[in-house]
Every structure is written in C-alpha cells, then in structure tokens.
CSV table of C-alpha atoms and ligand atoms in Angstrom, one decimal:
chain,number,residue,atom,x,y,z
A,948,MET,CA,26.9,-31.8,13.2
A,949,ALA,CA,23.9,-29.7,14.3
A,950,LYS,CA,21.7,-31.3,16.9
A,951,GLN,CA,18.3,-32.4,15.6
A,952,ARG,CA,15.1,-32.2,17.4
A,953,ARG,CA,11.9,-34.1,16.5
A,954,VAL,CA,8.8,-32.0,16.2
A,955,HIS,CA,5.3,-32.6,14.7
A,956,VAL,CA,4.6,-30.0,12.0
A,957,CYS,CA,1.4,-29.4,10.0
A,958,ARG,CA,2.2,-29.3,6.3
A,959,GLU,CA,-0.8,-27.0,5.7
A,960,CYS,CA,-0.2,-24.2,8.1
A,961,GLY,CA,3.3,-24.9,9.4
A,962,ALA,CA,2.2,-25.0,13.1
A,963,GLU,CA,4.4,-27.1,15.4
A,964,HIS,CA,2.9,-29.5,18.0
A,965,PRO,CA,4.7,-31.4,20.7
A,966,THR,CA,2.9,-34.7,19.9
A,967,TRP,CA,1.3,-36.2,16.8
A,968,THR,CA,-2.4,-35.4,16.3
A,969,GLY,CA,-4.9,-36.5,13.6
A,970,ARG,CA,-6.2,-33.0,13.2
A,971,CYS,CA,-4.2,-29.9,13.4
A,972,PRO,CA,-5.5,-27.8,16.2
A,973,ALA,CA,-4.2,-24.6,14.5
A,974,CYS,CA,-5.8,-24.9,11.0
A,975,ARG,CA,-8.2,-27.8,11.7
A,976,ALA,CA,-7.0,-29.7,8.6
A,977,TRP,CA,-7.1,-33.5,8.9
A,978,ALA,CA,-4.1,-35.9,8.6
A,979,THR,CA,-1.6,-33.1,7.9
A,980,VAL,CA,0.6,-33.4,10.9
A,981,SER,CA,3.8,-35.5,10.7
A,982,GLU,CA,7.0,-35.9,12.6
A,983,VAL,CA,10.0,-34.1,11.2
A,984,ALA,CA,13.6,-33.6,12.4
A,985,GLN,CA,14.7,-30.0,12.6
A,986,PRO,CA,18.0,-28.6,13.6
A,987,SER,CA,17.5,-27.3,17.2
A,988,ALA,CA,17.9,-23.6,17.2
A,989,PRO,CA,18.0,-21.5,20.3
A,990,ARG,CA,15.2,-19.0,20.6
A,991,GLY,CA,16.5,-15.5,20.3
A,992,ARG,CA,20.0,-14.5,19.3
A,993,ALA,CA,23.1,-15.9,20.7
A,994,GLY,CA,25.1,-13.2,22.5
A,995,SER,CA,28.4,-12.7,24.1
A,996,GLY,CA,27.0,-13.3,27.6
A,997,GLY,CA,28.1,-10.4,29.7
A,998,ALA,CA,26.1,-7.3,30.3
A,999,GLN,CA,27.5,-4.0,28.9
A,1000,PRO,CA,26.4,-0.4,28.9
A,1001,LEU,CA,23.9,0.2,26.0
A,1002,ALA,CA,25.7,3.5,25.3
A,1003,ASP,CA,28.9,1.5,24.4
A,1004,VAL,CA,27.2,-0.7,21.9
A,1005,GLY,CA,27.9,0.6,18.4
A,1006,THR,CA,24.9,1.3,16.2
A,1007,ASP,CA,24.6,-0.8,13.1
A,1008,PRO,CA,26.8,0.9,10.5
A,1009,ALA,CA,24.9,-0.7,7.6
A,1010,LEU,CA,23.5,2.0,5.4
A,1011,PRO,CA,20.9,1.5,2.8
A,1012,VAL,CA,22.2,1.4,-0.8
A,1013,PRO,CA,19.9,2.9,-3.3
A,1014,VAL,CA,18.4,0.5,-5.8
A,1015,GLY,CA,18.1,3.3,-8.3
A,1016,VAL,CA,14.3,3.1,-8.8
A,1017,ASP,CA,13.3,6.3,-7.1
A,1018,GLU,CA,9.8,5.4,-5.8
A,1019,VAL,CA,11.2,2.1,-4.4
A,1020,ASP,CA,14.1,3.9,-2.7
A,1021,ARG,CA,11.5,6.4,-1.3
A,1022,VAL,CA,9.5,3.6,0.3
A,1023,LEU,CA,12.6,1.8,1.6
A,1024,GLY,CA,13.9,5.0,3.2
A,1025,GLY,CA,17.0,5.2,0.9
A,1026,GLY,CA,17.5,1.7,-0.5
A,1027,LEU,CA,18.3,-1.9,0.6
A,1028,THR,CA,20.6,-2.7,3.5
A,1029,SER,CA,23.2,-5.4,2.9
A,1030,GLY,CA,22.1,-8.7,4.4
A,1031,SER,CA,18.5,-7.6,4.6
A,1032,VAL,CA,15.6,-9.7,3.5
A,1033,THR,CA,12.6,-7.9,1.9
A,1034,LEU,CA,9.3,-9.5,1.0
A,1035,LEU,CA,7.4,-8.0,-1.9
A,1036,ALA,CA,3.8,-9.2,-1.4
A,1037,GLY,CA,0.9,-8.7,-3.8
A,1038,GLU,CA,-1.8,-10.3,-5.8
A,1039,PRO,CA,-0.9,-12.3,-8.9
A,1040,GLY,CA,-0.7,-10.0,-12.0
A,1041,ILE,CA,-0.3,-6.8,-10.1
A,1042,GLY,CA,3.3,-6.3,-11.4
A,1043,LYS,CA,5.7,-7.8,-8.8
A,1044,SER,CA,7.9,-9.5,-11.4
A,1045,THR,CA,8.0,-6.4,-13.5
A,1046,LEU,CA,9.0,-4.2,-10.5
A,1047,THR,CA,11.7,-6.5,-9.3
A,1048,LEU,CA,13.1,-7.0,-12.8
A,1049,GLN,CA,13.4,-3.2,-13.0
A,1050,VAL,CA,15.1,-3.1,-9.6
A,1051,ALA,CA,17.4,-5.9,-10.6
A,1052,ALA,CA,18.3,-4.2,-13.9
A,1053,SER,CA,18.9,-0.9,-12.1
A,1054,VAL,CA,21.2,-2.4,-9.5
A,1055,ALA,CA,23.1,-4.4,-12.2
A,1056,GLY,CA,23.3,-1.4,-14.4
A,1057,ALA,CA,25.1,0.4,-11.6
A,1058,GLY,CA,27.7,-2.3,-11.6
A,1059,GLY,CA,26.4,-4.7,-8.9
A,1060,THR,CA,25.9,-8.4,-9.6
A,1061,VAL,CA,22.3,-9.5,-9.3
A,1062,VAL,CA,21.0,-13.0,-9.3
A,1063,LEU,CA,17.5,-13.6,-10.3
A,1064,VAL,CA,16.0,-17.0,-9.3
A,1065,ALA,CA,13.3,-17.6,-11.9
A,1066,GLY,CA,10.8,-20.1,-10.5
A,1067,GLU,CA,7.6,-18.7,-12.0
A,1068,GLU,CA,8.7,-18.3,-15.5
A,1069,ALA,CA,11.4,-19.9,-17.8
A,1070,PRO,CA,14.6,-17.8,-18.1
A,1071,SER,CA,13.7,-17.2,-21.8
A,1072,GLN,CA,10.4,-15.6,-20.7
A,1073,VAL,CA,12.3,-13.5,-18.1
A,1074,ALA,CA,14.8,-12.4,-20.8
A,1075,ALA,CA,12.0,-11.4,-23.1
A,1076,ARG,CA,10.4,-9.3,-20.4
A,1077,ALA,CA,13.7,-7.8,-19.5
A,1078,ASP,CA,14.3,-6.8,-23.1
A,1079,ARG,CA,11.0,-5.0,-23.2
A,1080,LEU,CA,11.9,-3.0,-20.1
A,1081,GLY,CA,15.2,-1.7,-21.3
A,1082,PRO,CA,18.9,-2.6,-21.7
A,1083,VAL,CA,19.9,-5.8,-19.9
A,1084,PRO,CA,23.2,-5.4,-18.0
A,1085,PRO,CA,25.7,-8.3,-18.3
A,1086,SER,CA,25.9,-8.6,-14.5
A,1087,LEU,CA,22.2,-9.5,-14.3
A,1088,LEU,CA,22.3,-13.3,-13.9
A,1089,VAL,CA,19.5,-15.8,-13.9
A,1090,VAL,CA,19.2,-19.3,-12.4
A,1091,ASP,CA,16.2,-21.6,-12.7
A,1092,ASP,CA,17.1,-24.1,-10.0
A,1093,CYS,CA,14.7,-23.5,-7.1
A,1094,SER,CA,16.0,-25.8,-4.5
A,1095,VAL,CA,17.0,-23.8,-1.4
A,1096,ASP,CA,20.4,-25.5,-1.4
A,1097,ALA,CA,21.2,-24.4,-4.9
A,1098,ILE,CA,20.2,-20.8,-4.1
A,1099,ALA,CA,22.3,-20.8,-0.9
A,1100,GLN,CA,25.2,-22.1,-3.0
A,1101,VAL,CA,24.8,-19.3,-5.5
A,1102,MET,CA,24.7,-16.7,-2.7
A,1103,ARG,CA,28.0,-18.0,-1.4
A,1104,THR,CA,29.8,-18.4,-4.7
A,1105,GLU,CA,28.6,-15.3,-6.5
A,1106,ARG,CA,28.2,-13.0,-3.5
A,1107,PRO,CA,25.8,-10.9,-5.5
A,1108,GLN,CA,24.7,-7.5,-4.3
A,1109,LEU,CA,21.1,-8.5,-4.7
A,1110,LEU,CA,19.3,-11.8,-4.9
A,1111,VAL,CA,15.8,-11.8,-6.3
A,1112,VAL,CA,13.6,-14.8,-5.7
A,1113,ASP,CA,10.5,-15.0,-8.0
A,1114,SER,CA,8.6,-16.4,-6.1
A,1115,ILE,CA,9.2,-17.8,-2.6
A,1116,GLN,CA,6.3,-20.2,-3.3
A,1117,THR,CA,8.4,-21.9,-5.9
A,1118,VAL,CA,11.4,-22.6,-3.7
A,1119,HIS,CA,11.6,-26.0,-2.1
A,1120,ASP,CA,13.7,-27.7,0.5
A,1121,PRO,CA,13.9,-31.5,-0.1
A,1122,ALA,CA,14.5,-32.0,3.7
A,1123,VAL,CA,11.0,-30.7,4.5
A,1124,ASP,CA,8.3,-33.2,4.0
A,1125,SER,CA,5.7,-31.1,2.4
A,1126,ILE,CA,4.7,-30.0,-1.1
A,1127,GLN,CA,6.2,-27.0,-2.9
A,1128,GLY,CA,4.3,-23.8,-2.0
A,1129,SER,CA,2.9,-25.2,1.2
A,1130,VAL,CA,3.2,-23.1,4.3
A,1131,ALA,CA,5.7,-25.4,5.8
A,1132,GLN,CA,8.0,-25.2,2.7
A,1133,VAL,CA,7.6,-21.4,2.4
A,1134,LYS,CA,8.5,-20.9,6.1
A,1135,ALA,CA,11.4,-23.3,6.1
A,1136,THR,CA,12.9,-22.0,2.8
A,1137,ALA,CA,12.5,-18.4,3.8
A,1138,ALA,CA,14.1,-19.0,7.2
A,1139,ARG,CA,17.0,-20.6,5.4
A,1140,LEU,CA,17.4,-17.7,3.0
A,1141,VAL,CA,17.3,-15.2,5.9
A,1142,ALA,CA,20.1,-17.1,7.6
A,1143,GLU,CA,22.1,-17.2,4.4
A,1144,ALA,CA,21.5,-13.4,3.8
A,1145,LYS,CA,22.9,-12.6,7.3
A,1146,ARG,CA,25.8,-14.9,6.7
A,1147,THR,CA,26.8,-13.6,3.2
A,1148,GLY,CA,25.6,-10.0,3.4
A,1149,VAL,CA,23.6,-10.5,0.3
A,1150,SER,CA,20.4,-8.4,0.1
A,1151,VAL,CA,17.5,-10.6,-0.7
A,1152,LEU,CA,14.2,-9.6,-2.3
A,1153,LEU,CA,11.5,-12.3,-2.1
A,1154,ILE,CA,8.4,-12.2,-4.1
A,1155,GLY,CA,5.3,-13.6,-2.5
A,1156,HIS,CA,1.8,-14.0,-3.9
A,1157,VAL,CA,-1.2,-13.3,-1.8
A,1158,THR,CA,-4.9,-13.7,-2.7
A,1159,LYS,CA,-7.5,-11.1,-1.8
A,1160,GLU,CA,-8.2,-13.0,1.4
A,1161,GLY,CA,-4.5,-13.1,2.2
A,1162,ALA,CA,-5.0,-16.7,3.3
A,1163,ILE,CA,-3.0,-18.7,0.8
A,1164,ALA,CA,0.3,-20.3,1.9
A,1165,GLY,CA,3.0,-17.7,2.0
A,1166,PRO,CA,3.5,-14.1,2.7
A,1167,ARG,CA,1.4,-13.7,5.8
A,1168,VAL,CA,3.4,-16.4,7.7
A,1169,LEU,CA,6.6,-14.7,6.6
A,1170,GLU,CA,6.0,-11.3,7.9
A,1171,HIS,CA,8.0,-11.9,11.1
A,1172,VAL,CA,10.8,-13.8,9.5
A,1173,VAL,CA,11.9,-11.1,7.1
A,1174,ASP,CA,13.2,-7.6,7.8
A,1175,THR,CA,10.9,-5.7,5.5
A,1176,VAL,CA,7.5,-6.3,4.0
A,1177,LEU,CA,6.5,-4.3,1.0
A,1178,GLN,CA,2.9,-4.5,-0.2
A,1179,PHE,CA,2.2,-3.8,-3.9
A,1180,ASP,CA,-1.4,-3.1,-4.9
A,1181,GLY,CA,-3.6,-1.1,-7.1
A,1182,GLU,CA,-6.7,-1.3,-9.2
A,1183,ARG,CA,-6.6,-4.4,-11.3
A,1184,HIS,CA,-8.1,-2.6,-14.3
A,1185,GLY,CA,-6.5,0.7,-13.6
A,1186,GLN,CA,-2.9,1.6,-14.3
A,1187,LEU,CA,-1.9,3.0,-10.9
A,1188,ARG,CA,0.1,0.9,-8.5
A,1189,PHE,CA,1.0,1.7,-4.9
A,1190,LEU,CA,4.0,0.4,-3.0
A,1191,ARG,CA,3.9,0.6,0.8
A,1192,ALA,CA,6.2,-0.7,3.5
A,1193,VAL,CA,4.0,-2.5,6.0
A,1194,LYS,CA,7.0,-3.6,8.1
A,1195,HIS,CA,10.4,-2.1,7.9
A,1196,ARG,CA,13.2,-2.8,10.3
A,1197,PHE,CA,15.5,-0.2,8.8
A,1198,GLY,CA,13.4,2.8,8.1
A,1199,PRO,CA,10.0,4.4,7.8
A,1200,THR,CA,6.7,2.6,7.1
A,1201,ASP,CA,4.7,5.6,6.1
A,1202,GLU,CA,5.9,6.3,2.6
A,1203,VAL,CA,4.0,5.3,-0.5
A,1204,GLY,CA,5.6,4.8,-4.0
A,1205,ILE,CA,3.2,5.5,-6.9
A,1206,PHE,CA,3.6,3.9,-10.3
A,1207,ASP,CA,1.9,3.7,-13.6
A,1208,MET,CA,1.8,0.3,-15.3
A,1209,THR,CA,2.7,1.2,-18.9
A,1210,GLY,CA,3.6,-0.8,-22.0
A,1211,SER,CA,7.2,-0.5,-21.1
A,1212,GLY,CA,7.1,-1.3,-17.4
A,1213,LEU,CA,6.3,0.6,-14.3
A,1214,GLN,CA,6.9,4.4,-14.5
A,1215,ALA,CA,7.1,6.6,-11.4
A,1216,VAL,CA,4.2,9.0,-10.9
A,1217,PRO,CA,6.1,11.9,-9.2
A,1218,ASP,CA,3.2,14.3,-9.2
A,1219,PRO,CA,0.1,12.2,-8.3
A,1220,SER,CA,-2.1,15.3,-7.6
A,1221,THR,CA,-1.9,16.6,-11.2
A,1222,ARG,CA,-2.6,13.1,-12.4
A,1223,TYR,CA,-5.7,12.7,-10.2
A,1224,LEU,CA,-7.1,16.1,-11.1
A,1225,GLN,CA,-6.3,16.0,-14.8
A,1226,ASP,CA,-9.8,15.1,-16.0
A,1227,ARG,CA,-11.7,17.2,-13.5
A,1228,ARG,CA,-14.7,19.2,-14.8
A,1229,PRO,CA,-15.1,22.4,-12.8
A,1230,GLY,CA,-18.5,23.5,-11.9
A,1231,LEU,CA,-19.9,20.1,-11.3
A,1232,ALA,CA,-22.3,19.8,-8.4
A,1233,GLY,CA,-21.1,17.3,-5.9
A,1234,SER,CA,-17.4,17.6,-6.9
A,1235,VAL,CA,-14.9,18.8,-4.3
A,1236,VAL,CA,-11.1,18.5,-3.8
A,1237,VAL,CA,-9.5,17.3,-0.6
A,1238,PRO,CA,-5.8,17.2,0.3
A,1239,VAL,CA,-5.1,13.7,1.7
A,1240,LEU,CA,-1.9,12.1,2.7
A,1241,SER,CA,-0.3,9.3,0.7
A,1242,GLY,CA,2.4,8.3,3.0
A,1243,ARG,CA,3.9,11.6,4.1
A,1244,ARG,CA,3.2,13.2,0.8
A,1245,PRO,CA,0.0,15.4,0.5
A,1246,VAL,CA,-2.0,14.4,-2.6
A,1247,LEU,CA,-5.1,16.2,-3.9
A,1248,VAL,CA,-8.0,14.0,-4.7
A,1249,GLU,CA,-11.3,14.7,-6.2
A,1250,ILE,CA,-14.4,13.4,-4.4
A,1251,GLN,CA,-17.6,13.2,-6.3
A,1252,ALA,CA,-21.1,12.8,-4.9
A,1253,LEU,CA,-24.3,12.2,-6.9
A,1254,ALA,CA,-27.7,12.4,-5.3
A,1255,VAL,CA,-30.7,10.9,-6.9
A,1256,GLU,CA,-34.1,11.6,-5.4
A,1257,VAL,CA,-36.0,8.5,-4.3
A,1258,GLY,CA,-39.8,8.4,-3.8
A,1259,GLY,CA,-41.4,6.6,-1.0
A,1260,ARG,CA,-38.4,4.5,0.2
A,1261,PRO,CA,-35.4,5.5,2.3
A,1262,GLY,CA,-32.3,6.4,0.2
A,1263,GLN,CA,-29.1,4.4,0.3
A,1264,ILE,CA,-25.4,5.4,0.3
A,1265,THR,CA,-23.1,3.7,-2.1
A,1266,ALA,CA,-19.4,4.4,-1.7
A,1267,LYS,CA,-16.4,3.6,-4.0
A,1268,GLY,CA,-12.9,4.4,-2.8
A,1269,VAL,CA,-14.4,5.8,0.4
A,1270,ASP,CA,-15.4,4.0,3.6
A,1271,GLY,CA,-19.1,3.4,3.4
A,1272,ARG,CA,-19.7,3.5,7.1
A,1273,ARG,CA,-17.8,6.8,7.4
A,1274,ALA,CA,-20.0,8.1,4.6
A,1275,ALA,CA,-23.1,7.0,6.4
A,1276,LEU,CA,-22.0,8.7,9.6
A,1277,LEU,CA,-21.3,12.0,7.8
A,1278,ALA,CA,-24.7,11.8,6.0
A,1279,ALA,CA,-26.3,11.5,9.4
A,1280,VAL,CA,-24.3,14.5,10.6
A,1281,LEU,CA,-25.5,16.4,7.5
A,1282,ALA,CA,-29.1,15.5,8.2
A,1283,SER,CA,-29.2,16.2,11.9
A,1284,ARG,CA,-26.8,19.1,12.3
A,1285,ALA,CA,-27.4,20.9,9.0
A,1286,GLY,CA,-31.0,20.0,8.3
A,1287,TYR,CA,-30.4,18.1,5.0
A,1288,ARG,CA,-33.1,15.6,3.9
A,1289,VAL,CA,-30.4,13.1,3.0
A,1290,SER,CA,-32.7,10.0,3.4
A,1291,GLY,CA,-34.8,11.3,0.5
A,1292,PHE,CA,-31.8,10.5,-1.9
A,1293,ASP,CA,-29.7,7.7,-3.1
A,1294,VAL,CA,-26.3,9.1,-2.6
A,1295,PHE,CA,-23.3,7.8,-4.5
A,1296,LEU,CA,-19.8,8.8,-3.4
A,1297,SER,CA,-16.6,8.1,-5.2
A,1298,ALA,CA,-12.9,9.0,-4.9
A,1299,VAL,CA,-11.8,9.6,-8.4
A,1300,GLY,CA,-8.8,7.9,-10.0
A,1301,GLY,CA,-8.9,4.6,-8.2
A,1302,VAL,CA,-7.5,6.0,-5.0
A,1303,THR,CA,-8.8,5.0,-1.6
A,1304,VAL,CA,-9.5,7.9,0.7
A,1305,ASP,CA,-9.7,6.6,4.3
A,1306,GLU,CA,-8.4,9.5,6.2
A,1307,PRO,CA,-10.7,11.4,8.6
A,1308,ALA,CA,-9.2,14.6,7.1
A,1309,ALA,CA,-11.4,14.0,4.1
A,1310,ASP,CA,-14.6,14.2,6.3
A,1311,LEU,CA,-15.4,17.8,5.5
A,1312,GLY,CA,-14.9,17.2,1.8
A,1313,LEU,CA,-17.2,14.2,1.8
A,1314,THR,CA,-19.8,16.0,3.8
A,1315,LEU,CA,-19.8,19.1,1.6
A,1316,ALA,CA,-19.7,16.9,-1.6
A,1317,MET,CA,-23.0,15.3,-0.4
A,1318,ALA,CA,-24.5,18.7,0.4
A,1319,SER,CA,-23.4,20.1,-3.0
A,1320,ALA,CA,-24.9,17.1,-4.8
A,1321,ILE,CA,-28.2,17.4,-2.9
A,1322,ASP,CA,-28.4,21.2,-3.4
A,1323,GLY,CA,-27.4,20.9,-7.0
A,1324,GLN,CA,-25.0,23.8,-6.3
A,1325,PRO,CA,-21.4,23.4,-7.4
A,1326,VAL,CA,-18.6,24.5,-5.1
A,1327,ALA,CA,-16.1,27.0,-6.7
A,1328,PRO,CA,-13.4,25.0,-8.5
A,1329,ASP,CA,-10.4,26.6,-6.7
A,1330,VAL,CA,-11.5,25.5,-3.2
A,1331,VAL,CA,-10.1,22.7,-1.1
A,1332,LEU,CA,-11.7,21.2,2.0
A,1333,CYS,CA,-9.9,19.8,4.9
A,1334,GLY,CA,-11.0,18.7,8.4
A,1335,GLU,CA,-12.3,15.8,10.4
A,1336,VAL,CA,-16.0,16.0,11.3
A,1337,GLY,CA,-17.3,14.9,14.7
A,1338,LEU,CA,-20.8,13.6,15.5
A,1339,GLY,CA,-21.7,17.0,16.8
A,1340,GLY,CA,-20.9,18.5,13.4
A,1341,GLU,CA,-17.8,20.1,14.7
A,1342,ILE,CA,-14.7,20.4,12.5
A,1343,ARG,CA,-11.6,19.1,14.0
A,1344,SER,CA,-7.9,19.6,13.2
A,1345,VAL,CA,-5.9,17.2,11.1
A,1346,PRO,CA,-2.2,16.3,11.0
A,1347,LEU,CA,0.2,18.0,8.6
A,1348,LEU,CA,-2.3,20.7,7.5
A,1349,GLU,CA,0.4,23.1,6.6
A,1350,GLN,CA,1.9,20.7,4.0
A,1351,ARG,CA,-1.6,20.0,2.7
A,1352,LEU,CA,-2.2,23.7,2.2
A,1353,GLN,CA,1.2,24.1,0.5
A,1354,GLU,CA,0.4,21.4,-2.0
A,1355,SER,CA,-3.1,22.9,-2.6
A,1356,TYR,CA,-1.6,26.3,-3.4
A,1357,ARG,CA,1.0,24.7,-5.7
A,1358,LEU,CA,-1.7,23.1,-7.8
A,1359,GLY,CA,-3.6,26.4,-8.2
A,1360,PHE,CA,-6.2,26.3,-5.4
A,1361,ARG,CA,-6.7,29.7,-3.8
A,1362,THR,CA,-9.2,29.0,-1.0
A,1363,ALA,CA,-9.1,26.4,1.8
A,1364,LEU,CA,-11.9,25.6,4.2
A,1365,ALA,CA,-10.2,24.3,7.3
A,1366,PRO,CA,-10.7,23.8,11.0
A,1367,GLY,CA,-10.6,26.8,13.5
A,1368,SER,CA,-7.0,25.9,14.5
A,1369,ALA,CA,-5.7,25.9,11.0
A,1370,PRO,CA,-2.3,27.6,10.4
A,1371,ASP,CA,-1.9,30.3,7.8
A,1372,GLY,CA,-1.3,28.8,4.5
A,1373,PRO,CA,1.1,30.1,1.9
A,1374,THR,CA,0.6,33.7,0.7
A,1375,GLY,CA,-2.0,33.7,-1.9
A,1376,LEU,CA,-4.1,31.0,-0.3
A,1377,ARG,CA,-7.1,32.2,1.6
A,1378,VAL,CA,-7.8,30.0,4.6
A,1379,LEU,CA,-11.4,30.1,5.9
A,1380,ARG,CA,-11.6,28.7,9.4
A,1381,HIS,CA,-14.8,27.3,10.6
A,1382,GLY,CA,-15.9,25.5,13.8
A,1383,ASP,CA,-18.8,23.4,12.4
A,1384,VAL,CA,-20.4,22.0,9.3
A,1385,PRO,CA,-23.3,24.5,9.2
A,1386,ALA,CA,-20.8,27.4,9.3
A,1387,ALA,CA,-18.7,25.8,6.6
A,1388,LEU,CA,-21.8,25.2,4.4
A,1389,ALA,CA,-22.7,28.9,4.7
A,1390,ALA,CA,-19.2,30.0,3.9
A,1391,VAL,CA,-18.1,27.7,1.1
A,1392,PRO,CA,-17.6,29.7,-2.1
A,1393,GLN,CA,-19.9,28.6,-4.8
A,1394,HIS,CA,-19.3,28.2,-8.4
A,1395,ALA,CA,-20.4,31.3,-10.3
A,1396,PRO,CA,-23.1,30.6,-12.8
A,1397,PRO,CA,-21.9,30.9,-16.4
A,1398,SER,CA,-24.1,34.0,-17.2
A,1399,PRO,CA,-25.8,36.4,-14.9
A,1400,ASP,CA,-29.3,35.5,-16.1
A,1401,ALA,CA,-28.8,31.7,-15.8
A,1402,GLU,CA,-31.4,30.1,-13.6
A,1403,ALA,CA,-30.4,28.9,-10.2
A,1404,VAL,CA,-30.6,25.1,-10.0
A,1405,GLY,CA,-31.7,22.9,-7.2
A,1406,ASN,CA,-32.2,23.5,-3.6
A,1407,GLY,CA,-34.5,20.6,-3.3
A,1408,GLY,CA,-32.8,18.8,-0.4
A,1409,ARG,CA,-32.5,21.6,2.1
A,1410,SER,CA,-35.4,21.8,4.5
A,1411,ARG,CA,-34.1,24.8,6.5
B,495,TYD,P1,3.7,-9.1,-13.5
B,495,TYD,O1,4.9,-8.3,-13.2
B,495,TYD,O2,3.9,-10.4,-14.3
B,495,TYD,O3,2.8,-9.4,-12.3
B,495,TYD,P2,3.1,-10.4,-11.0
B,495,TYD,O4,4.5,-10.8,-11.0
B,495,TYD,O5,2.7,-9.6,-9.8
B,495,TYD,O6,2.1,-11.6,-11.2
B,495,TYD,O7,2.8,-8.1,-14.4
B,495,TYD,C1,1.6,-8.5,-14.8
B,495,TYD,C2,0.9,-7.6,-15.7
B,495,TYD,O8,1.6,-6.4,-16.1
B,495,TYD,C3,0.6,-8.3,-17.0
B,495,TYD,O9,-0.8,-8.4,-17.1
B,495,TYD,C4,1.2,-7.6,-18.1
B,495,TYD,C5,1.4,-6.2,-17.5
B,495,TYD,N1,2.6,-5.6,-18.0
B,495,TYD,C6,2.5,-4.3,-18.6
B,495,TYD,O10,1.4,-3.8,-18.7
B,495,TYD,N2,3.6,-3.7,-19.1
B,495,TYD,C7,4.9,-4.2,-19.0
B,495,TYD,O11,5.8,-3.6,-19.4
B,495,TYD,C8,5.0,-5.5,-18.4
B,495,TYD,C9,6.3,-6.2,-18.3
B,495,TYD,C10,3.9,-6.1,-17.9
B,496,MG,MG1,5.2,-12.7,-11.4
C-alpha cells in the first residue's frame, strides 16, 4: 500500500500548505483549504542510483507517430509520441472538439484504436458531429464515464493508440475533496492520467478550456504536468484558426498550423499568403505587403493604413492586428526622422485577414503604409517591404530574410525594400537595400497613375 501524507490543499487554486489556514495565501479565497491525504511521491524521478557516463545513456527511441492531419503533425514535429500527454488549450467554441475528433478519426482510420472520453457532450452528439466530418472508423470508441478510475481502466484494458479527453475539466477523482472542474480536481486527475500514459504507453490528448483572461481552473496549472501544450486560437467571427505549440518536450515550438473552419470541419490552409492577399486592391494608398513569419513559414500579409486629417486636436493612432505601441513609436520616427506631420491625422492601421503582426520585421511596412496613407500616394502593387526600424530611423536586419524573399517572389512580387545587409533574392526579384526610412521613402516604387493626365493626389502631410 502506498504511503499517505496529510497536506492542506486549497480547492480553488490547488496550492498546498503545511498547516490549515482560513484564507488561502496563494489565491486569497476564504474557507477553501482543507486537509487531504495524498500518496507520498518523491520529488523528481526515481533512478537507478549509480552515476554513469552520459554518453552511454541511450537516447529515447520513441519516435513521433503521425496523426494524419498534416497541420497538426507539422506543429507536433511529426506526430504524437507514445506515452506522451498533450494539452490542447483554447477558448470555448474555437474548435477544439472538432479538431480532436478529426485527429481521432484519422488515427482510427489508419487502423489504431482510439478512445474518446466524452465529458462535454453526450455520445450521440459526438456521433452526429463525427458523421458530419466524414466516415467514422469502427476502431473509434467512445466512453462517457468521466471518473479518472474508469478512464485509467480503459487505458489498461483497451491499450488504445490514442486517448482523447474532452475535456479535462469534466474528469473527476472521487478521492479528491473538491468539485468537478476545480483546480484541485484538474490537477489531480491530469497527474493521474500522465502517470497512466507513461505506464501504458497510450498517447493522451487532453482538451482544456481557457477564458480570455486564462484564469479559470485548468490549463494554466497543467502546463508543467503535461509534455506538450498546444494553443488553439483565431478570430471568433473569422474562419481562420491557428494551432501553436507553446511547450513541446519532443520537438519544435515555433511551427504554426493554419486551418479554416468550414461547414465540414477544419480544413488545412497550406498556402496562407494567397489566402491573405486574395481580396487585395492594388493601387490603394496606405496598402503595403510585408513578409512575416508564421512559425518558420514566411507568410505575406497586407498592412493597411488610413489617415484622416484632424483639425485643431492631436491625431490618434488606432491599430488592429498590429501592436498599438509599436505603431505609435513608428509614427514618431516618421514624424521626427522623415518630417511627416503625423499628429495632424487620425491614423488607422490594420493587418488584413485577422492575422496578428507582431514582428519587428514588419516595421518598415507599417512605417511606409502610414506615409503612403498620409501622402495619398499608393505604393506599387508588386513591392514587399521588410526591415526593423530603430528610433534613429535606421533599417535593421531581420531573421530568415532569404526565405521571406523567396516567398515574395513565388507570389509574384518583383521588388523588395530591405535592410542594407539583405542577401540577394531569387533571380527576378529586385532587392533595394536602404539604410534608413527617409532613403526608403525616396526609393519606394510608386503605383503608376491609371492615365498620364490623371491628377496627382495628396501630398498634404509632408512638410519637407
Ligand atoms: P467546437 O469544436 O465545438 O469548439 P470547442 O470544442 O473549442 O468548444 O466548435 C465550435 C464551433 O465550430 C461551433 O460554433 C460550430 C463550428 N463548427 C463548424 O463551423 N463546422 C463544423 O464542421 C463543426 C463540427 C463545427
Ligand atoms: Mg468542445
């Protein structure tokens, strides 16, 4: 029989305290701490004792097994490792159940047994959704008993290749004196499932709901218990969804999977640049294209700026999909290094398509978008802009520029404005290297007016 130790645990936040206290020092909730017995577990892993040369220790032979949903395998660095525990975290309604059901059907379709623990929905609802998504393989099993003992039992008897738990907030352990979904329950049941996964070799995929604040019981407290944490997010009203690994014990954390939520489930978006640029109107003042990185994949995104002259009051900057403070900084650079009267305008900046552009590599694009909007002078449509901008107005180098230039060329762009240190791009792409913002402004190819006698528009913002 395992030795028990008595500890005092807060049922709100799961913090452990050596003695009873009326108010939890960790989360400040009143009357939530009570004494519970826990099996005493040594901290750290039990080892063989003796020291041995590190070079003689074999590396873990476990190789990832593809789940068969390409964008998921891309993020996982190949697939799921046997005995690993992966948490899929995201806001309610973002598509976690849909994604995991597609993964489950794919693994089962390839001949593996998959057990789906349905805690959020009745098995009949899960079946209806599965039907909508495609053929339902016979080795996809469903259970609706969410006690951790029942789940552990299924792992041992069925030995599935994959166990999906939807969601960890619905699993309970009767031995833990706390309500279902509380932090104490979530922590205890997840720890138990992790132990069971290691013991049986079953890969486990746990779904966890987070709110915008990330504060609700669950995923945040699990991050160090599981091997991998995948974050699933996107625009609530848009169709695009992004899957990222925020922690990954077995592979990279810098890949991003991109999906479209369609009427028949999540579809991969293998060529996001084309998707982002499909509705672009060339010749629009304030519109520029920047190659940014989505994971390790360069993606072309349109940045739009709109400048509306204000009279008598200082203008404001409003940003969507772009960091507002970064935009303010770049506006200040444009004003003081290139002489633009930015404060005379309300400037609106947006990354098109619901993407978030938070890379310094987009600085030059944001700066020239603002300048183009203020001047009313469109940038030529086949130009991409890439470079970080410093407070001195200098243009700095950015990582993976060569790949960004390749992707720009592939999508039909023929001129790139880039930092002085930029490599040569692919043949056919003209790389214009410039040291600072004023030089880039002078060199940026402008959109040719539709007819030779069309009137030149704007120039109102430039004071020198
Ligand atoms: P769901 O996977 O239930 O989200 P979560 O498990 O993260 O709470 O998906 C929620 C939304 O997705 C829901 O509003 C319906 C929509 N949806 C589709 O648009 N297409 C589909 O094929 C499916 C199954 C769901
Ligand atoms: Mg769900």
